[in-house]
Coordinates of C-alpha atoms and ligand atoms in Angstrom, one line a residue:
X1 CA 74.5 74.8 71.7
X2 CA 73.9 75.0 75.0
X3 CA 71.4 78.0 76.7
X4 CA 73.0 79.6 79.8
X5 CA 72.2 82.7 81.7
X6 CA 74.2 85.9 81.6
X7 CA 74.4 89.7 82.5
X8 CA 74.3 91.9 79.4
X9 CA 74.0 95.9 78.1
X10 CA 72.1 96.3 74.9
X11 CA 73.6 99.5 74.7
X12 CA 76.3 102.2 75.8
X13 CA 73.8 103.7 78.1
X14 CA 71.8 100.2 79.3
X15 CA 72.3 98.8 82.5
X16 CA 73.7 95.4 82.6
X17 CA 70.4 93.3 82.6
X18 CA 69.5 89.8 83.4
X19 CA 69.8 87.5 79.8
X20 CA 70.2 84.2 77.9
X21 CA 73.2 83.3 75.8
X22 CA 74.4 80.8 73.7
X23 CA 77.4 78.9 74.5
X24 CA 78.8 76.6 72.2
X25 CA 79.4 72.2 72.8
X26 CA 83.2 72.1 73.6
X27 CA 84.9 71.5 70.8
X28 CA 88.0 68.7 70.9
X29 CA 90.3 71.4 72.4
X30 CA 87.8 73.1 74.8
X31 CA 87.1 73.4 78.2
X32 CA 83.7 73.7 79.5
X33 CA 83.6 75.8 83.0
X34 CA 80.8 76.6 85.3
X35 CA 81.7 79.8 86.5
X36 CA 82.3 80.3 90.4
X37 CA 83.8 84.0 90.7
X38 CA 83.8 86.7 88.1
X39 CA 85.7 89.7 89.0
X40 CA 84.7 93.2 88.2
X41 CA 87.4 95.4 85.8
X42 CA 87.3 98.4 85.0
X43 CA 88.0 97.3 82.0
X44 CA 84.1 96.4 81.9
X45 CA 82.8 99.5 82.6
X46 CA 84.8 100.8 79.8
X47 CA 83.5 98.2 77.0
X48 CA 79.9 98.2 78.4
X49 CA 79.7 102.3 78.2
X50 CA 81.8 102.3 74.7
X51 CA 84.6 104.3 76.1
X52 CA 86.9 102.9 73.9
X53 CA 84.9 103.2 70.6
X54 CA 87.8 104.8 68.7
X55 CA 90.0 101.8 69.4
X56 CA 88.0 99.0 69.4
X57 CA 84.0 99.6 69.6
X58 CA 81.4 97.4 71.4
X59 CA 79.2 95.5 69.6
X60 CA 76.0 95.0 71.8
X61 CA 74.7 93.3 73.6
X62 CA 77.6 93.0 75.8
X63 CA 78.4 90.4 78.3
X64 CA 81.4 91.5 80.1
X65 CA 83.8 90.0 82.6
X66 CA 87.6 88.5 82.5
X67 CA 88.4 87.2 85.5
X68 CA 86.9 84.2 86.3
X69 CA 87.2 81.1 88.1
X70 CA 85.3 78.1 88.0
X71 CA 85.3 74.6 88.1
X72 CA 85.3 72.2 84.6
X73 CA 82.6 70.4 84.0
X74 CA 83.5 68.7 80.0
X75 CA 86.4 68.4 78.2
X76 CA 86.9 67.7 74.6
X77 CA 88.8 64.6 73.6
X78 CA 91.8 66.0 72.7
X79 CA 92.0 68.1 76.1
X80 CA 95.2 66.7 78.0
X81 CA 95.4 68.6 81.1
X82 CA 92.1 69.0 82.7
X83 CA 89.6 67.1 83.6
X84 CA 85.9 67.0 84.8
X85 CA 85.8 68.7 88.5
X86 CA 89.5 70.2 88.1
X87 CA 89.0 74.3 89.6
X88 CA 90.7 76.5 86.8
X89 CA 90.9 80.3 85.8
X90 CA 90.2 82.2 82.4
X91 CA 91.6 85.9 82.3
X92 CA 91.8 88.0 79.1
X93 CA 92.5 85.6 76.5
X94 CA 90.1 82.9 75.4
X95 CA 92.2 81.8 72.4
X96 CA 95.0 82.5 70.4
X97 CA 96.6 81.0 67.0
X98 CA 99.2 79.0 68.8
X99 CA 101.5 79.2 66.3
X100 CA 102.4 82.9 65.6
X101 CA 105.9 84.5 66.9
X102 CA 104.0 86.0 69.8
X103 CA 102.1 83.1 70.4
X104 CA 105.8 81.4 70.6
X105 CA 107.0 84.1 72.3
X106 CA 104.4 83.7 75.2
X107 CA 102.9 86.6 74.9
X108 CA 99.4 85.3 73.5
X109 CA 98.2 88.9 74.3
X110 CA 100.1 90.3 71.2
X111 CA 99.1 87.6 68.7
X112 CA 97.0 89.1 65.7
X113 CA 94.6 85.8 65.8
X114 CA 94.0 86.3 69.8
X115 CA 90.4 85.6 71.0
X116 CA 89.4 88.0 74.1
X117 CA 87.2 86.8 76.2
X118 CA 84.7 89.6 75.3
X119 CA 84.0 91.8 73.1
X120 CA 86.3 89.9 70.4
X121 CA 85.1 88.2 67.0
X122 CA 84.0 85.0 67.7
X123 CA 85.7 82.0 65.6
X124 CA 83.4 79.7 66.3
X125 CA 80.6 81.4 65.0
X126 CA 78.3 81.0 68.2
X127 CA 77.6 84.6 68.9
X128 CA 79.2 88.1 66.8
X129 CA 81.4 88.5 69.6
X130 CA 82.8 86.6 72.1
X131 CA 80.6 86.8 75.6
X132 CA 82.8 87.2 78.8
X133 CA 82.2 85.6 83.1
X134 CA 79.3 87.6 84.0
X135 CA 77.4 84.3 83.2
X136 CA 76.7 80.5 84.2
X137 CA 79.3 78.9 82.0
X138 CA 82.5 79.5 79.5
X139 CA 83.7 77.3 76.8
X140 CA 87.5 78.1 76.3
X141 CA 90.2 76.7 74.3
X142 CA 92.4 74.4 76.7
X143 CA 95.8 76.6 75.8
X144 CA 93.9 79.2 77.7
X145 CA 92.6 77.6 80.8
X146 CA 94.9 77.9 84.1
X147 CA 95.1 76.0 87.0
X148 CA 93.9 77.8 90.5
X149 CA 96.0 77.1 93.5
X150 CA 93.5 75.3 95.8
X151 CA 95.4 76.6 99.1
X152 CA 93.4 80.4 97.8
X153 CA 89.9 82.0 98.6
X154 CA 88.1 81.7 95.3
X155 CA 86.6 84.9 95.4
X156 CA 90.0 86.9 95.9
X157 CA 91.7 84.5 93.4
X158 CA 89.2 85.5 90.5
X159 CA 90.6 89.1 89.9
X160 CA 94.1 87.7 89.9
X161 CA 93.6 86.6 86.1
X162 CA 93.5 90.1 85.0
X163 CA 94.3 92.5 87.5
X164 CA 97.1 90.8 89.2
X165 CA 99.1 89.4 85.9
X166 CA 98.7 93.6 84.6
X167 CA 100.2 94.6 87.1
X168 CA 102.5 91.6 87.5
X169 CA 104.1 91.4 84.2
X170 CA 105.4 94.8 84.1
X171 CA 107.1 94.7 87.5
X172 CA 108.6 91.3 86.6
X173 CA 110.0 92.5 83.0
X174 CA 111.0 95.9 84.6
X175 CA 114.0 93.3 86.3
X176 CA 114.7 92.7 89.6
X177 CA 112.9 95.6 92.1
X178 CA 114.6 94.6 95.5
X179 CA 115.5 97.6 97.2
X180 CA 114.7 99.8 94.3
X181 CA 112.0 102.1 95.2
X182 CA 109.2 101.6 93.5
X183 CA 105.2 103.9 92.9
X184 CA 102.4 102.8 92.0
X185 CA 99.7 105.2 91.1
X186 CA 96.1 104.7 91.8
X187 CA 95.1 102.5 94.4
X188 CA 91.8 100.4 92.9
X189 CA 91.8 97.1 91.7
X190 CA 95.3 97.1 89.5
X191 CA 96.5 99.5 91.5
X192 CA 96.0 97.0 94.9
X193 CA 97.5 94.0 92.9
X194 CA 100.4 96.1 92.5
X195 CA 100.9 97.4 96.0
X196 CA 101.0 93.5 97.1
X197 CA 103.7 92.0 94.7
X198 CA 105.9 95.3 94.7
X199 CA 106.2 94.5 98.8
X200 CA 106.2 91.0 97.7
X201 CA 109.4 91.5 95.4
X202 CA 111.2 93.6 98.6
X203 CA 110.9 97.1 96.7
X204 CA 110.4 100.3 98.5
X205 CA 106.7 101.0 97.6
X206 CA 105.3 104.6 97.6
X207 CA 101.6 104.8 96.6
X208 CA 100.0 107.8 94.9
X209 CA 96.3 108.5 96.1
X210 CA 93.8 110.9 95.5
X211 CA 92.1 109.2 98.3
X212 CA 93.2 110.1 101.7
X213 CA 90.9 107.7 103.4
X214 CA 93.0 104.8 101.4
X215 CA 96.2 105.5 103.3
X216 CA 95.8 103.2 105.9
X217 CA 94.4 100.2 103.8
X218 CA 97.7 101.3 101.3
X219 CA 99.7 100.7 104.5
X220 CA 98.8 97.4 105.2
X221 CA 98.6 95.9 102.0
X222 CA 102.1 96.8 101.8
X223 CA 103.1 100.6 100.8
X224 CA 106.1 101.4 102.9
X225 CA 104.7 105.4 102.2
X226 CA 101.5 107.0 100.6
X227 CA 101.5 110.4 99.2
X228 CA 98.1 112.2 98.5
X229 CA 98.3 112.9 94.6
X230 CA 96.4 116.5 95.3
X231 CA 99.1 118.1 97.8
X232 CA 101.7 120.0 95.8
X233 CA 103.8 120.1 99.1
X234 CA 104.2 116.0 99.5
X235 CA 104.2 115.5 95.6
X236 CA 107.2 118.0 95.4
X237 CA 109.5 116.2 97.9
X238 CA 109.8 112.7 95.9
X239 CA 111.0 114.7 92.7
X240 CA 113.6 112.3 90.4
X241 CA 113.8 109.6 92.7
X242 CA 112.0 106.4 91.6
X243 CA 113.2 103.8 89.4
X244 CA 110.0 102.2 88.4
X245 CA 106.5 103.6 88.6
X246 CA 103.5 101.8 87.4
X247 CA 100.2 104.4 86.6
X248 CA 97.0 102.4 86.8
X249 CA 94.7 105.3 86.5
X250 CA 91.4 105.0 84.8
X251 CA 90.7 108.4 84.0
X252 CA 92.4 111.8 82.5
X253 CA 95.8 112.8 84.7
X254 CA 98.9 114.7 84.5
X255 CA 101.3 112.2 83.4
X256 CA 103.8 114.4 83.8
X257 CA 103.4 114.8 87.1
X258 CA 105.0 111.2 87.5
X259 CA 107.5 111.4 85.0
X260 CA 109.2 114.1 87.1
X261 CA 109.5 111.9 90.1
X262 CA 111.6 109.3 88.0
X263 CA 115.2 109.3 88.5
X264 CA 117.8 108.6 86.0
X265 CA 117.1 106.3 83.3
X266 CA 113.5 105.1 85.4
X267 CA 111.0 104.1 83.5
X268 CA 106.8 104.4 84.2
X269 CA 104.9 102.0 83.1
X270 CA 101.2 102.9 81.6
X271 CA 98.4 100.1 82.4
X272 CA 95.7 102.0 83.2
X273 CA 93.7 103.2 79.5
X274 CA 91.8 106.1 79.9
X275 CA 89.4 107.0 77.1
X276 CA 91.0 110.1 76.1
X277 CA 94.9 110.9 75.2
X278 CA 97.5 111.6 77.6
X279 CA 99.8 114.5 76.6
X280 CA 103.5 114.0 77.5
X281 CA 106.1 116.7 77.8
X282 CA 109.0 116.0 75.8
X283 CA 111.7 117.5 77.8
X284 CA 110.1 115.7 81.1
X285 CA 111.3 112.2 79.4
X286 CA 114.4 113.8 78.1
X287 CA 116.0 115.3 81.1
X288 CA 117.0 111.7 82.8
X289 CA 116.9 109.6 79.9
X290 CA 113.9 108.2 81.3
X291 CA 111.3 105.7 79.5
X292 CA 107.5 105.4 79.1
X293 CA 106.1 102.1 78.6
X294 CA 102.7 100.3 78.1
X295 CA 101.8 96.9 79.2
X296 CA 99.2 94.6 78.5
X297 CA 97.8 91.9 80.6
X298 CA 100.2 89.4 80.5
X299 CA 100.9 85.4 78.2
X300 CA 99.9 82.7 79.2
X301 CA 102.9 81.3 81.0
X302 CA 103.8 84.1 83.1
X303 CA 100.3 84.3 84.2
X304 CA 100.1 80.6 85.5
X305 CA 103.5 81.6 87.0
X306 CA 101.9 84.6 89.2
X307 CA 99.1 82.3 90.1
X308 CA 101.7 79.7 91.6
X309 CA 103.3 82.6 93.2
X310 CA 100.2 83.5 94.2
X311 CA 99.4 80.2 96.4
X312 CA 102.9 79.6 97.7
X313 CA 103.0 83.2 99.1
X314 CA 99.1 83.0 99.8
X315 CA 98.2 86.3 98.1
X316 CA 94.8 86.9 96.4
X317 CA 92.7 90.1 96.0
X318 CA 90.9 91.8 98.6
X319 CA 87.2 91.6 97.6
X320 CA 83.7 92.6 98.3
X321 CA 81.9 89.9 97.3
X322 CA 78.2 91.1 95.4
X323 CA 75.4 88.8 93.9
X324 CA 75.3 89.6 89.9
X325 CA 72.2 91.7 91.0
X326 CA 74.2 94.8 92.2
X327 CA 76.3 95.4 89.4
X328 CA 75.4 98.4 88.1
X329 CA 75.4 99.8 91.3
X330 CA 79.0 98.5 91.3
X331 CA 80.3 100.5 88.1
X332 CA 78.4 103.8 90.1
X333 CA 80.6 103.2 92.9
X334 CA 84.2 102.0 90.7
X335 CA 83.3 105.4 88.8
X336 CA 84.0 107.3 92.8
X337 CA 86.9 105.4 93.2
X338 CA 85.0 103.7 96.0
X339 CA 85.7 100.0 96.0
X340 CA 88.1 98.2 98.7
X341 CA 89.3 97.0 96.3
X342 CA 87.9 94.4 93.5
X343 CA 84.4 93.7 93.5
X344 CA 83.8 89.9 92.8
X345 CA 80.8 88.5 92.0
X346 CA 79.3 85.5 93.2
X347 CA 78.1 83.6 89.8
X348 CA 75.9 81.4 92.4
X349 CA 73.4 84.4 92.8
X350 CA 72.5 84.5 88.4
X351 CA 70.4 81.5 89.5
X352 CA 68.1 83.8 91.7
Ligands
NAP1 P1 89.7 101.0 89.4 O1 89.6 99.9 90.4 O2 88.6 101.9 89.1 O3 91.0 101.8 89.9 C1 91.5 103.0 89.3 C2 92.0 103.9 90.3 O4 92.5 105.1 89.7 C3 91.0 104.5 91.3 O5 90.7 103.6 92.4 C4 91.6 105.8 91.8 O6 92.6 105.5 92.8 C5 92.4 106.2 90.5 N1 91.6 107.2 89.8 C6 90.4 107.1 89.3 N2 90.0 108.3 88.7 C7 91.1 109.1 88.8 C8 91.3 110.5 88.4 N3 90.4 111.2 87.7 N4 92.5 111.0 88.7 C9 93.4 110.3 89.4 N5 93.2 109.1 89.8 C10 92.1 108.5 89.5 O7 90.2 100.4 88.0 P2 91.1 99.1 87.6 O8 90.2 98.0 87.4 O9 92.2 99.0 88.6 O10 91.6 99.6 86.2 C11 92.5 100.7 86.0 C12 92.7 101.0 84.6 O11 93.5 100.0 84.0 C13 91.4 101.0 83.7 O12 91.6 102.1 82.7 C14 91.4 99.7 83.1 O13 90.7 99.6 81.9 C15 92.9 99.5 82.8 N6 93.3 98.1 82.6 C16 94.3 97.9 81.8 C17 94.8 96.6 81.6 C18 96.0 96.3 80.8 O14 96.2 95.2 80.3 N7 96.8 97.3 80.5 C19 94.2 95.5 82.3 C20 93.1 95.8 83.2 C21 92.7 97.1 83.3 P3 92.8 106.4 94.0 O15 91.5 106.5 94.7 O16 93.9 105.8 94.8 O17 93.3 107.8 93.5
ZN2 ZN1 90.6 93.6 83.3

């Protein structure tokens, strides 16, 4: 067992506060990691403040974070592709039972033995649950480690492993976008991942806002059009004419709202996981034979895919960069929709 410092609630209503945890010695599949980069989900905010306690409740304390990047620092003997000093990533998944028709399937995120990196029973027996990046080190099965491009600032590459492959996957299983025109609703962290490869993949990309001081930043980071969610007026005018629209909101909304702007047989996809239900209108999905999905995260495979992507099309985040010291201030100011647009947090300032 190794001792190693952390951020952690002790409760729903705690703020995250400086602690120690137990890591475990790799085992002969594991990586060891000293952490670099730990981006801030919202995702986080939901598990530390038990938002999601009718799906899956928090056992406390809580050391969050899923989107790290850091650099290995042991191995275990069986461990074939990394090695001491190698800089890797760890997103959602910490484990899996490798063997399972999801897990042969390569969608590790579906398999009913899958290890989250927080918040998830712990196998090894080291802690309750599994305890998450906002922390010194990780010790991760190798099946889950993934290699960074080097070409990439760390910092923006970090909320890659979970916010870009969400919002990647869907896009990529929705088929080939080019030319098709494309929303994506909510501009934070999923929603900015989104923006990026949707322009990336040559679609016509319309953002949704409720921010109208976003609509420039929406512009460059690649929205062809933005359309302020509030006004009836420029809502009305895109009626039935999207393929694909992916809804990354974090909060209670008017899914139906979107529906109606999807054109025949178009399909919106549901990442974002507010705490409450969403009430759908029959008749909006029926008229247009159009689809609702969910997605979530992404396997293993495709996420080491988006990563290369990633580094040969030099794509990462757009961060603000924080010390571990302001993060509840952070989770005030994701709650106002406030941050441009993934906080990251540098793992170097938890030895303060
Ligand atoms: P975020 O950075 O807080 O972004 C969410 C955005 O939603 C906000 O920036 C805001 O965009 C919009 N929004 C917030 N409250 C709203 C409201 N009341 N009405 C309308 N729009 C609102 O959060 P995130 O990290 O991107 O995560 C988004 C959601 O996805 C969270 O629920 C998170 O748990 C979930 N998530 C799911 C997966 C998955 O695998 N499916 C993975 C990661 C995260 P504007 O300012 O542009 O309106
Ligand atoms: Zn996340």
């Amino acid at each position: 067992m190794k001792t190693t410092k952390a951020y952690s609630a002790a409760s729903a209503t705690a703020a995250l506060a400086s602690a120690t945890i137990q890591r475990r010695e790799p085992t002969e599949r594991d990586v060891q990691i000293e952490i670099l980069f730990c981006g801030v989900c919202h995702s986080d905010l939901h598990t530390v403040r038990n938002e999601w306690s009718s799906i899956m409740a928090t056992t406390y304390p809580c050391v969050p974070g899923h989107e790290i990047v850091g650099r290995v620092t042991q191995v275990g003997n069986k461990v074939s592709r990394y090695k001491t000093g190698d800089l890797v990533g760890v997103g959602c998944l910490v484990d899996s039972d490798h063997s399972c028709p999801s897990c042969q399937a390569n969608v590790e995120q579906f398999c009913p033995g899958a290890v989250f990196t927080y918040n998830s029973p712990d196998k090894h027996g080291t802690a309750p649950v599994t305890y998450g990046g906002y922390s010194e080190s990780i010790v991760v099965d190798e099946g889950m480690v993934l290699r960074v491009p080097l070409n990439l600032d760390l910092a923006g590459v970090a909320p890659l492993l979970c916010a870009g492959i969400t919002t990647w996957s869907p896009m990529r299983r929705w088929g080939d976008i080019k030319g098709k025109k494309v929303g994506v609703v909510g501009l934070g962290g999923l929603g900015h991942m989104g923006v990026k490869f949707a322009h990336a993949f040559g679609a016509k990309v319309v953002v949704f806002t409720t921010s109208p001081g976003k609509k420039e930043d929406a512009l460059r980071l690649g929205a062809d059009e933005v359309i302020i969610s509030t006004n009836a007026e420029e809502m009305k005018q895109h009626a039935g004419s999207f393929s694909f629209i992916l809804d990354t909101i974090a909060a209670e909304h008017d899914i139906n709202a979107y529906i109606g702007m999807l054109g025949l047989d178009g399909n919106i996809t549901l990442v974002g996981a507010p705490e409450t239900p969403l009430p759908v209108s029959a008749f909006a999905l029926l008229s247009g034979r159009k689809s609702l999905s969910g997605s979530l995260i992404g396997g293993i495979k495709e996420t080491q895919e988006m990563l290369d992507f990633c580094g040969a099309h030099n794509i990462t985040s757009d961060v603000e960069v924080i010390p571990i010291q302001k993060i509840n201030e952070a989770y005030e100011r994701l709650l106002k929709s406030e941050v441009k647009y993934r906080f990251s947090i540098d793992m170097a300032s938890l030895k303060d």
